[in-house]
Amino acid sequence: MLAALTPASPAEAQLRVLGSERISSVGQLTNFFVEFDDARALAAMEVTVPEGWEIQSVGLIHRGRNQAVSWSRDVDGPIRIVAANPVAGRQIVSLRFKAPDFESRGALRAVAMVTDPGASDDFLPVPGIRESLVVEPLLVDDDNQVASFTLRERLELKSELLPMFSGDGSYTLEFWFRTTMLDQVIASSWNGDDNEPYPTEIVIAPDGRLLFFRGESGRHVAMASTSPVADGRWHHAAITHDEVRGWSRLVVDAQPADSLFGPAGADYGSRPRFCLGGRCPSEDAAPHRGYVGLIDDVRLWAMSRSTRQIASTMAERLPEVPGLVKIDFEKPTPRQQLVGRDEIPRETSEVLFVDPVREIQATRGDEGVEVSWSSRARSTRMFFLERSTDGQHFVVIGEVDPKSPGAGRFVLVDAQPPDAVAYYRVRQDLKNGGTRLSATMKVGLGSGEQPEALGTLLIGNFPNPFRTNTTVVFEVTIPQHVVVSVWDVSGQRVSVLTEGFHSTGRHEVQFVPGDLPSGTYFVRLQTDGFISARKMILTR
C-alpha cells in the first residue's frame, strides 16, 4: 500500500515517456518506457491507462540494472508500482501491455512519488504527465513472411560468406526487428568468453535500448540508440564499419544514433561464427541470452553504406546484388548459407516492403505523351499517372493495375496534353493505405518541339556488354547543367561520369568499372527536369 500523500511544493523531478510513437495495433503487445530523473529517490508511481489495456509486466531499471519492484492493479483502476529499495537519479519504468482488441483513443497518465527526507513514512508527489494513446487496425501484408524467434531458435550463418570475416573488414549489417522482451541478444558473433575477440553483438538492453558491442581480449566498446526500441513496433537497425577510416556507426530507423572510432582490427580465429536469435552456443555450454521476437530482411553488405543509402532501400525489396548476402524469409533460407540447423518458424506480419517506381520516362509521340516506368509492384494496389501544368498542382489522368501484363514495365499515354509544358509523376497507392510518389518528369510541348527538346538525349554506351571500359554518348540540344552517372540494380549510385554545364552538341564520357563485379548497371542522364536511363552489362 502507498503511504498517505502529503502536500509538497512544486517538484523539480522530470517525468516523461520515451520514444515518439504512441500508436499500437489492435491486440498486440507493446511497451511503454517512463523516465524519472530527480535528486530524490523514486519511491512509487501510479499509472492510469484507458479501458481495454491489459498490463502484463512492470520493470524498474537504474544504471542499466533491474531493480526490485512490486505492482498491483484493482480491475480497471490505476497501476500502483512500488520500488523495494528507492534510489535517486535517472531510472526507467518499463510497462508491457496488451493493446485493446478494438480501435480506440485515450491517454496514459503517470504520477511519481518521491521520498520525503524529513518524514520517512510519507511520499511527495511530483508533477504528472499525460500521453495520448491510439489503437489502430492491424494491417497485415499477406505477401511478407518474417522469422519468429523464441529462446529455442538460432540461425547460424556460414561465416565464410559474411563480409565482416573477409575482405578488408568493411561491412554493413541491416535488419528489421520487433520485440517487447528486454535484456536479450538479437544477433552475435561472440561466444561469451571475455578473452575471445568478436566484431558484432547486438543486444536489447534492460531499458529497451538497442546496443551494439565489439570486443577484443578484455575490452569491449559499445554504441547505443538514444531511445528504447523494444516497444512492440517494427524498427530498422543498421551497423556499418569502415575498416579503412576506422569508423563504425549505428543507424536506427534511418537516423544516426551513435558512432565509434578505431579499427576492428582483430584476428577472429580459424572458425568465427555468426548467429541470429542469440549467441552461438558452444559445444560445452548451453545457449546464453536468446531472442524472443520477429526479424525480417537481413542484409550483409561487403562495404560501409551511408545513412542515405540505408534509408533509400530499407523498405524496398532488393534483387540479387553481387556482394550482398540477404535473407528475406519469404521462403526457406538456402541451406548453403546455414550451418546445419532447421528452418526458423515464419509468420505473416504488418511490415510492408515496396518496389518503387524506377526508370520513369516521358516522350512525345503522334498519339500524345507516352509515360513509362518500371516496378516489380510489390505491395502496390494501383498506379496513378498524375499531370500538372505548373509542377505543383497535380490531377490524375489515368491508372494502371499492377497485375496487368508487361513484365514490370508500365505505359500510359496522355492523349490530350497541354500546349506548352507538362509535368508528370506516378503515384503508388499501397496495400496498407499509404502512398508513394515517383520523381517528376518535365516535358516541353511547344509547337514543332521534338522529344529531345528537353535539351538532352541519352544515346547509349558502346561497347555493350563491356569488360574493361565503355563510352557513354549523349547529345545536348539546349545548353544546360547535366549529370551522367552509373547506378547498380539495388538503386545505388556507383560512379559520376560528368557533372556540370554542357554546351550544345554530342558528348562522350568514359566509364571504367574498376573492381565492380559483373552484372547489370544503368547509365543515367539527369537535368533539372528530365531523367533518362539505359541498361548496360559488365562482364568479367
Coordinates of C-alpha atoms in Angstrom, one line a residue:
M1 CA 0.0 0.0 0.0
L2 CA 1.2 3.5 -0.7
A3 CA 1.7 5.8 2.2
A4 CA -0.5 8.9 2.5
L5 CA 0.5 11.7 0.3
T6 CA 1.5 15.0 2.0
P7 CA 1.4 18.4 0.4
A8 CA 4.5 19.4 -1.4
S9 CA 6.0 22.4 -3.0
P10 CA 6.5 22.4 -6.8
A11 CA 8.8 19.5 -7.6
E12 CA 11.8 19.6 -9.9
A13 CA 11.6 15.9 -11.0
Q14 CA 11.5 15.2 -14.7
L15 CA 9.0 12.6 -15.8
R16 CA 8.4 11.7 -19.5
V17 CA 7.5 8.8 -21.8
L18 CA 10.5 7.9 -24.0
G19 CA 10.1 7.5 -27.8
S20 CA 7.9 9.3 -30.2
E21 CA 5.4 6.6 -31.4
R22 CA 2.2 6.2 -29.3
I23 CA 0.3 4.2 -31.9
S24 CA -0.4 0.5 -31.3
S25 CA -2.1 -2.2 -33.3
V26 CA -5.2 -4.0 -32.1
G27 CA -4.5 -6.8 -29.7
Q28 CA -0.7 -6.5 -30.0
L29 CA 1.9 -6.4 -27.1
T30 CA 3.5 -3.1 -26.6
N31 CA 6.0 -1.5 -24.2
F32 CA 6.0 2.0 -22.7
F33 CA 9.1 3.4 -21.0
V34 CA 8.6 6.1 -18.4
E35 CA 11.7 8.0 -17.5
F36 CA 12.1 9.5 -14.0
D37 CA 15.1 11.8 -13.2
D38 CA 15.5 13.6 -9.8
A39 CA 17.9 14.0 -7.0
R40 CA 15.4 12.5 -4.7
A41 CA 14.6 8.8 -4.6
L42 CA 11.7 7.3 -6.6
A43 CA 9.5 5.5 -4.2
A44 CA 6.4 4.8 -6.2
M45 CA 4.4 5.6 -9.3
E46 CA 0.8 5.4 -10.3
V47 CA -0.1 4.8 -14.0
T48 CA -3.6 5.0 -15.5
V49 CA -4.5 3.7 -19.0
P50 CA -7.8 3.6 -21.0
E51 CA -10.3 0.8 -20.9
G52 CA -9.1 -2.4 -22.6
W53 CA -5.4 -2.0 -21.9
E54 CA -4.1 -5.2 -20.1
I55 CA -1.0 -4.8 -18.0
Q56 CA 1.4 -7.8 -18.5
S57 CA 4.6 -6.8 -16.5
V58 CA 6.4 -3.9 -14.9
G59 CA 10.1 -3.4 -14.5
L60 CA 12.4 -0.7 -13.0
I61 CA 15.9 -0.1 -14.4
H62 CA 18.5 2.1 -12.7
R63 CA 22.0 2.5 -14.3
G64 CA 21.3 -0.3 -16.7
R65 CA 20.3 -2.8 -14.0
N66 CA 17.0 -4.2 -13.0
Q67 CA 15.7 -3.1 -9.5
A68 CA 13.3 -5.0 -7.3
V69 CA 9.8 -3.6 -7.8
S70 CA 6.2 -4.7 -6.9
W71 CA 3.0 -3.7 -8.6
S72 CA -0.8 -4.2 -8.3
R73 CA -4.0 -3.2 -10.1
D74 CA -7.6 -3.3 -9.0
V75 CA -9.7 -4.3 -12.0
D76 CA -9.6 -1.2 -14.2
G77 CA -8.1 1.1 -11.6
P78 CA -4.6 2.7 -11.7
I79 CA -1.5 0.5 -11.7
R80 CA 0.4 1.0 -8.4
I81 CA 4.2 0.5 -8.6
V82 CA 6.4 0.5 -5.5
A83 CA 10.2 0.3 -5.5
A84 CA 11.6 -2.1 -2.9
N85 CA 14.8 0.0 -2.4
P86 CA 14.1 3.5 -3.6
V87 CA 17.1 5.2 -5.3
A88 CA 17.7 8.7 -6.7
G89 CA 18.8 9.6 -10.2
R90 CA 17.7 8.7 -13.7
Q91 CA 15.7 5.4 -13.9
I92 CA 13.2 3.8 -16.3
V93 CA 9.9 2.2 -15.5
S94 CA 9.0 -0.3 -18.3
L95 CA 5.3 -1.2 -18.7
R96 CA 4.3 -4.1 -21.0
F97 CA 0.7 -4.0 -22.1
K98 CA -1.6 -5.9 -24.4
A99 CA -3.5 -3.3 -26.5
P100 CA -7.3 -3.5 -26.6
D101 CA -9.0 -5.8 -29.1
F102 CA -10.7 -2.7 -30.6
E103 CA -9.8 0.6 -32.1
S104 CA -9.6 3.4 -29.5
R105 CA -8.1 6.7 -28.5
G106 CA -7.2 7.7 -25.0
A107 CA -4.3 8.7 -22.7
L108 CA -1.6 7.2 -20.4
R109 CA -1.2 9.2 -17.2
A110 CA 1.6 8.8 -14.7
V111 CA 2.3 10.4 -11.4
A112 CA 5.5 9.7 -9.4
M113 CA 6.1 9.8 -5.7
V114 CA 9.5 10.6 -4.1
T115 CA 10.7 10.0 -0.5
D116 CA 10.3 12.9 1.9
P117 CA 13.8 13.4 3.6
G118 CA 12.0 14.8 6.6
A119 CA 9.4 12.1 7.0
S120 CA 10.4 8.6 6.0
D121 CA 6.9 7.3 6.1
D122 CA 5.5 9.9 3.6
F123 CA 5.8 10.3 -0.1
L124 CA 5.8 13.6 -2.1
P125 CA 4.0 13.7 -5.5
V126 CA 5.8 15.3 -8.4
P127 CA 4.0 16.8 -11.5
G128 CA 2.4 14.1 -13.6
I129 CA 2.4 13.5 -17.3
R130 CA -0.3 12.7 -20.0
E131 CA 0.5 11.0 -23.3
S132 CA -2.1 10.2 -26.0
L133 CA -2.6 6.6 -26.9
V134 CA -4.0 5.4 -30.3
V135 CA -5.0 1.9 -31.2
E136 CA -5.4 1.2 -34.9
P137 CA -6.3 -1.8 -37.0
L138 CA -3.6 -4.4 -37.6
L139 CA -2.6 -4.2 -41.2
V140 CA -1.0 -7.5 -42.3
D141 CA 0.9 -7.9 -45.6
D142 CA 0.0 -11.4 -46.5
D143 CA 2.8 -11.4 -49.1
N144 CA 5.5 -10.9 -46.4
Q145 CA 6.9 -13.6 -44.3
V146 CA 9.1 -12.9 -41.2
A147 CA 11.1 -15.1 -38.9
S148 CA 9.6 -15.8 -35.4
F149 CA 12.3 -16.5 -32.8
T150 CA 11.9 -17.9 -29.4
L151 CA 14.5 -18.9 -26.9
R152 CA 14.8 -22.2 -28.6
E153 CA 15.7 -21.0 -32.1
R154 CA 19.0 -19.9 -33.5
L155 CA 20.0 -19.3 -37.1
E156 CA 23.8 -19.7 -37.7
L157 CA 25.1 -18.3 -40.9
K158 CA 28.2 -19.6 -42.6
S159 CA 30.9 -17.1 -41.6
E160 CA 32.9 -17.6 -44.8
L161 CA 30.1 -15.9 -46.7
L162 CA 29.9 -12.9 -44.4
P163 CA 31.8 -9.6 -45.1
M164 CA 32.9 -8.9 -41.5
F165 CA 35.1 -12.0 -41.6
S166 CA 36.5 -11.5 -45.1
G167 CA 37.9 -8.9 -47.5
D168 CA 39.1 -5.6 -45.9
G169 CA 36.7 -5.9 -43.0
S170 CA 34.3 -3.2 -44.1
Y171 CA 30.7 -4.2 -43.9
T172 CA 27.1 -3.1 -43.3
L173 CA 24.6 -5.3 -41.4
E174 CA 20.9 -4.3 -41.7
F175 CA 17.7 -5.9 -40.5
W176 CA 14.2 -5.3 -39.3
F177 CA 13.0 -6.4 -35.9
R178 CA 10.1 -6.3 -33.5
T179 CA 10.0 -7.3 -29.8
T180 CA 8.8 -6.4 -26.4
M181 CA 11.3 -8.5 -24.5
L182 CA 14.2 -6.9 -22.6
D183 CA 17.8 -7.9 -21.8
Q184 CA 18.3 -10.3 -24.8
V185 CA 20.6 -10.8 -27.7
I186 CA 19.3 -10.3 -31.3
A187 CA 22.4 -11.4 -33.2
S188 CA 26.0 -12.2 -32.2
S189 CA 29.4 -13.4 -33.3
W190 CA 30.6 -13.7 -29.7
N191 CA 30.6 -16.9 -27.5
G192 CA 30.6 -15.0 -24.2
D193 CA 34.2 -15.6 -23.4
D194 CA 35.8 -12.2 -22.3
N195 CA 39.1 -13.4 -23.8
E196 CA 37.7 -14.0 -27.3
P197 CA 37.6 -11.1 -29.8
Y198 CA 34.4 -10.6 -31.8
P199 CA 33.2 -8.0 -34.4
T200 CA 29.5 -7.9 -33.6
E201 CA 26.9 -8.4 -30.9
I202 CA 23.5 -6.7 -31.0
V203 CA 21.6 -6.5 -27.7
I204 CA 18.3 -5.3 -26.4
A205 CA 19.2 -3.7 -23.0
P206 CA 17.2 -3.9 -19.9
D207 CA 15.9 -0.3 -20.5
G208 CA 14.8 -1.2 -24.1
R209 CA 17.6 0.5 -26.0
L210 CA 19.5 -1.2 -28.8
L211 CA 23.1 -1.8 -28.0
F212 CA 26.0 -2.8 -30.3
F213 CA 29.2 -4.3 -28.9
R214 CA 32.6 -5.1 -30.4
G215 CA 35.4 -6.6 -28.3
E216 CA 39.0 -7.7 -28.2
S217 CA 40.6 -9.6 -25.3
G218 CA 39.4 -8.0 -22.1
R219 CA 38.0 -4.9 -23.8
H220 CA 34.5 -4.1 -25.1
V221 CA 33.3 -1.0 -26.8
A222 CA 29.7 -0.1 -27.5
M223 CA 27.2 2.1 -29.4
A224 CA 23.6 2.7 -28.2
S225 CA 20.3 4.0 -29.5
T226 CA 19.0 7.2 -27.9
S227 CA 15.5 5.8 -27.2
P228 CA 14.1 2.4 -26.4
V229 CA 13.3 0.1 -29.4
A230 CA 11.7 -2.9 -27.6
D231 CA 8.3 -1.2 -27.8
G232 CA 6.5 -3.9 -29.9
R233 CA 6.7 -1.9 -33.1
W234 CA 8.9 -2.6 -36.1
H235 CA 12.3 -0.9 -36.2
H236 CA 15.1 -1.0 -38.7
A237 CA 18.7 -1.3 -37.4
A238 CA 22.0 -0.9 -39.4
I239 CA 25.5 -1.3 -38.2
T240 CA 28.2 -0.1 -40.6
H241 CA 32.0 -0.4 -40.3
D242 CA 34.6 1.3 -42.5
E243 CA 37.8 -0.5 -41.8
V244 CA 39.9 2.0 -43.8
R245 CA 38.6 5.0 -41.8
G246 CA 38.2 3.1 -38.6
W247 CA 34.7 4.4 -38.2
S248 CA 31.6 2.4 -37.1
R249 CA 28.1 3.8 -36.9
L250 CA 24.7 2.7 -35.5
V251 CA 21.7 3.8 -37.6
V252 CA 18.2 3.2 -36.2
D253 CA 15.1 3.9 -38.3
A254 CA 17.4 5.7 -40.9
Q255 CA 18.7 8.1 -38.2
P256 CA 22.3 8.1 -37.0
A257 CA 22.3 7.1 -33.3
D258 CA 25.9 6.6 -32.3
S259 CA 29.4 6.1 -33.6
L260 CA 32.8 4.5 -32.7
F261 CA 36.3 5.3 -33.9
G262 CA 39.1 2.8 -34.2
P263 CA 39.6 -0.2 -36.4
A264 CA 38.0 -3.6 -35.5
G265 CA 41.5 -5.0 -36.4
A266 CA 41.2 -8.3 -34.5
D267 CA 42.0 -11.8 -35.5
Y268 CA 38.8 -13.7 -35.1
G269 CA 40.3 -17.1 -35.2
S270 CA 40.0 -20.0 -37.5
R271 CA 36.3 -20.6 -37.0
P272 CA 34.4 -17.4 -36.5
R273 CA 30.6 -17.7 -36.1
F274 CA 27.6 -15.5 -36.5
C275 CA 24.1 -16.3 -35.2
L276 CA 20.6 -14.7 -35.4
G277 CA 18.4 -15.1 -32.4
G278 CA 21.1 -15.1 -29.7
R279 CA 24.7 -16.1 -29.2
C280 CA 26.0 -19.2 -31.0
P281 CA 26.0 -22.0 -28.4
S282 CA 29.4 -23.5 -27.6
E283 CA 29.9 -27.3 -27.6
D284 CA 30.2 -27.5 -23.8
A285 CA 27.7 -24.8 -22.7
A286 CA 24.0 -24.0 -23.0
P287 CA 22.9 -21.1 -25.2
H288 CA 23.0 -17.8 -23.4
R289 CA 20.6 -14.9 -23.7
G290 CA 18.5 -15.7 -26.7
Y291 CA 15.9 -13.6 -28.5
V292 CA 12.1 -13.6 -28.5
G293 CA 10.7 -11.6 -31.3
L294 CA 10.5 -11.2 -35.1
I295 CA 13.3 -10.5 -37.6
D296 CA 13.0 -9.7 -41.3
D297 CA 15.1 -8.8 -44.3
V298 CA 18.6 -9.4 -43.0
R299 CA 21.2 -7.9 -45.3
L300 CA 25.0 -8.0 -45.1
W301 CA 27.0 -5.8 -47.5
A302 CA 30.7 -6.0 -48.2
M303 CA 31.0 -2.2 -47.8
S304 CA 30.2 0.6 -45.4
R305 CA 26.9 2.1 -46.6
S306 CA 26.0 5.7 -45.9
T307 CA 22.9 6.7 -43.9
R308 CA 21.3 8.0 -47.2
Q309 CA 21.9 4.6 -48.9
I310 CA 20.4 2.8 -46.0
A311 CA 17.3 5.0 -45.9
S312 CA 16.7 4.7 -49.6
T313 CA 16.5 0.9 -49.7
M314 CA 15.4 -0.2 -46.2
A315 CA 11.8 -0.6 -47.2
E316 CA 12.4 -1.9 -50.6
R317 CA 12.8 -5.5 -51.8
L318 CA 16.2 -5.8 -53.5
P319 CA 17.1 -8.1 -56.3
E320 CA 20.2 -10.3 -56.2
V321 CA 23.2 -8.0 -56.0
P322 CA 26.9 -9.0 -56.1
G323 CA 28.5 -8.6 -52.7
L324 CA 25.2 -8.7 -50.8
V325 CA 24.1 -11.6 -48.6
K326 CA 20.4 -11.3 -47.8
I327 CA 17.8 -13.4 -46.1
D328 CA 14.2 -12.2 -46.5
F329 CA 12.4 -15.2 -45.1
E330 CA 10.0 -15.3 -48.0
K331 CA 11.0 -18.9 -48.4
P332 CA 13.2 -21.3 -46.5
T333 CA 16.7 -20.0 -46.1
P334 CA 19.1 -21.6 -48.7
R335 CA 21.0 -24.4 -47.0
Q336 CA 24.3 -23.2 -48.4
Q337 CA 24.0 -20.1 -46.2
L338 CA 23.4 -22.0 -43.0
V339 CA 25.4 -24.1 -40.5
G340 CA 23.3 -27.3 -40.0
R341 CA 20.0 -26.4 -38.4
D342 CA 16.3 -26.5 -39.1
E343 CA 14.5 -23.6 -40.6
I344 CA 13.2 -20.8 -38.3
P345 CA 9.3 -20.7 -38.0
R346 CA 7.8 -18.0 -40.1
E347 CA 4.6 -15.9 -40.0
T348 CA 3.0 -13.0 -41.8
S349 CA 3.4 -9.5 -40.5
E350 CA 2.4 -5.9 -41.0
V351 CA 5.9 -4.8 -42.0
L352 CA 5.5 -3.6 -45.6
F353 CA 8.1 -3.6 -48.4
V354 CA 7.7 -1.6 -51.5
D355 CA 9.1 -2.0 -55.0
P356 CA 9.3 1.7 -56.1
V357 CA 8.9 3.3 -59.5
R358 CA 12.2 3.3 -61.4
E359 CA 13.3 4.5 -64.9
I360 CA 10.4 6.8 -65.4
Q361 CA 10.5 8.3 -68.9
A362 CA 8.2 10.7 -70.8
T363 CA 8.3 11.1 -74.6
R364 CA 6.2 12.9 -77.1
G365 CA 4.7 10.9 -80.0
D366 CA 2.0 11.1 -82.6
E367 CA -0.7 9.9 -80.1
G368 CA 0.3 12.3 -77.3
V369 CA 2.8 12.0 -74.4
E370 CA 3.8 8.4 -73.5
V371 CA 4.9 8.0 -69.9
S372 CA 6.5 4.7 -69.0
W373 CA 8.1 3.3 -65.8
S374 CA 9.5 0.1 -64.3
S375 CA 8.4 -1.5 -61.0
R376 CA 8.1 -5.1 -59.7
A377 CA 5.0 -3.6 -58.0
R378 CA 5.2 -5.5 -54.7
S379 CA 2.8 -4.1 -52.1
T380 CA 1.2 -1.8 -54.8
R381 CA -2.6 -1.7 -55.1
M382 CA -2.7 0.7 -58.0
F383 CA -0.6 3.1 -60.1
F384 CA -2.0 6.5 -60.9
L385 CA -0.5 8.8 -63.5
E386 CA -0.7 12.5 -62.5
R387 CA -0.2 15.6 -64.6
S388 CA 0.5 19.3 -63.8
T389 CA 1.0 22.4 -65.8
D390 CA 2.9 24.2 -63.1
G391 CA 4.8 21.4 -61.3
Q392 CA 2.9 21.9 -58.1
H393 CA -0.8 21.1 -58.6
F394 CA -1.4 17.6 -60.0
V395 CA -4.5 15.8 -61.2
V396 CA -5.0 12.1 -62.0
I397 CA -5.3 11.4 -65.8
G398 CA -5.0 7.6 -65.8
E399 CA -4.5 4.5 -63.7
V400 CA -2.8 1.1 -64.2
D401 CA -3.5 -2.2 -62.4
P402 CA -0.1 -3.6 -61.2
K403 CA -1.4 -7.1 -62.2
S404 CA -1.6 -6.0 -65.9
P405 CA 0.8 -7.8 -68.2
G406 CA 4.0 -6.1 -69.1
A407 CA 6.8 -7.8 -67.3
G408 CA 7.3 -5.0 -64.8
R409 CA 7.2 -2.2 -67.4
F410 CA 4.1 0.0 -67.4
V411 CA 2.9 2.6 -70.0
L412 CA 0.2 5.2 -70.1
V413 CA -0.4 7.7 -72.9
D414 CA -1.7 11.3 -72.3
A415 CA -3.8 11.7 -75.5
Q416 CA -4.6 15.4 -74.7
P417 CA -1.6 17.0 -73.2
P418 CA -1.4 20.8 -72.7
D419 CA 0.0 23.1 -75.4
A420 CA 3.2 24.3 -73.6
V421 CA 4.8 22.4 -70.7
A422 CA 3.5 19.3 -68.8
Y423 CA 4.8 17.7 -65.6
Y424 CA 4.2 14.0 -65.0
R425 CA 4.6 11.7 -62.0
V426 CA 3.4 8.3 -60.9
R427 CA 1.6 7.8 -57.6
Q428 CA 1.7 4.3 -56.0
D429 CA -1.3 3.5 -53.7
L430 CA 0.0 0.8 -51.3
K431 CA -1.9 -2.1 -49.8
N432 CA -1.5 -0.7 -46.3
G433 CA -3.2 2.6 -47.3
G434 CA -0.1 4.6 -47.8
T435 CA 1.2 6.3 -51.0
R436 CA 4.5 6.9 -52.7
L437 CA 5.4 9.4 -55.4
S438 CA 7.9 9.0 -58.2
A439 CA 10.2 11.6 -59.5
T440 CA 8.6 14.3 -61.6
M441 CA 9.2 14.5 -65.4
K442 CA 9.0 17.7 -67.3
V443 CA 8.1 17.6 -71.0
G444 CA 8.2 20.5 -73.4
L445 CA 5.2 20.5 -75.7
G446 CA 5.6 23.7 -77.8
S447 CA 4.8 23.7 -81.5
G448 CA 7.4 21.8 -83.5
E449 CA 9.4 20.6 -80.5
Q450 CA 10.7 17.1 -80.6
P451 CA 11.0 14.6 -77.7
E452 CA 14.6 15.7 -77.1
A453 CA 13.5 19.4 -76.8
L454 CA 14.0 19.0 -73.1
G455 CA 17.6 19.6 -74.0
T456 CA 19.3 16.2 -73.9
L457 CA 19.3 12.8 -75.5
L458 CA 21.0 9.7 -73.9
I459 CA 22.2 7.7 -76.9
G460 CA 23.8 4.8 -75.0
N461 CA 27.1 3.2 -74.3
F462 CA 29.5 1.4 -76.6
P463 CA 30.5 -1.4 -76.4
N464 CA 27.7 -3.1 -74.5
P465 CA 28.3 -5.6 -73.0
F466 CA 31.8 -4.5 -72.0
R467 CA 34.7 -5.7 -69.8
T468 CA 37.2 -3.1 -69.0
N469 CA 35.7 0.2 -70.2
T470 CA 32.8 1.6 -72.2
T471 CA 32.0 5.0 -73.8
V472 CA 28.7 6.7 -72.9
V473 CA 27.3 9.0 -75.6
F474 CA 24.7 11.7 -75.2
E475 CA 23.6 14.8 -77.0
V476 CA 22.7 18.3 -75.7
T477 CA 20.3 20.4 -77.8
I478 CA 19.9 23.2 -75.2
P479 CA 23.0 24.2 -73.2
Q480 CA 22.3 23.3 -69.5
H481 CA 23.5 21.5 -66.4
V482 CA 23.8 17.7 -67.0
V483 CA 24.7 14.9 -64.7
V484 CA 25.7 11.5 -66.1
S485 CA 26.1 8.7 -63.5
V486 CA 26.1 4.9 -63.2
W487 CA 23.8 3.0 -60.8
D488 CA 23.6 -0.6 -59.8
V489 CA 20.4 -2.7 -59.7
S490 CA 19.8 -2.0 -56.0
G491 CA 19.4 1.7 -56.8
Q492 CA 22.8 2.8 -55.5
R493 CA 25.0 5.3 -57.4
V494 CA 28.4 3.8 -58.1
S495 CA 30.0 6.5 -60.2
V496 CA 29.5 10.0 -61.5
L497 CA 30.9 10.3 -65.1
T498 CA 30.3 14.0 -65.6
E499 CA 28.5 16.8 -63.8
G500 CA 28.3 20.4 -64.9
F501 CA 27.2 22.8 -67.6
H502 CA 27.3 21.3 -71.1
S503 CA 27.2 23.1 -74.4
T504 CA 25.2 22.1 -77.5
G505 CA 26.5 19.0 -79.3
R506 CA 27.4 15.4 -78.9
H507 CA 29.4 14.5 -75.8
E508 CA 31.3 11.3 -74.8
V509 CA 32.5 10.2 -71.4
Q510 CA 34.4 7.0 -70.4
F511 CA 33.2 4.6 -67.7
V512 CA 35.9 2.4 -66.2
P513 CA 34.3 0.0 -63.7
G514 CA 37.4 -0.6 -61.6
D515 CA 36.7 -3.5 -59.2
L516 CA 33.0 -3.5 -59.6
P517 CA 31.6 -7.1 -60.0
S518 CA 30.0 -8.4 -63.2
G519 CA 26.3 -7.6 -63.6
T520 CA 23.7 -5.2 -64.8
Y521 CA 24.1 -1.5 -64.3
F522 CA 22.3 1.6 -65.6
V523 CA 23.8 4.8 -67.0
R524 CA 21.5 7.7 -66.1
L525 CA 21.4 11.2 -67.6
Q526 CA 19.7 13.9 -65.5
T527 CA 18.9 17.5 -66.0
D528 CA 16.8 19.9 -63.9
G529 CA 13.6 18.4 -65.2
F530 CA 14.5 15.2 -67.0
I531 CA 15.9 11.8 -66.3
S532 CA 16.7 9.1 -68.8
A533 CA 18.4 5.7 -68.2
R534 CA 19.7 2.8 -70.2
K535 CA 20.9 -0.6 -69.3
M536 CA 24.5 -1.8 -69.7
I537 CA 26.1 -5.1 -68.9
L538 CA 29.5 -5.6 -67.3
T539 CA 31.2 -9.0 -67.9
R540 CA 34.4 -10.1 -66.3

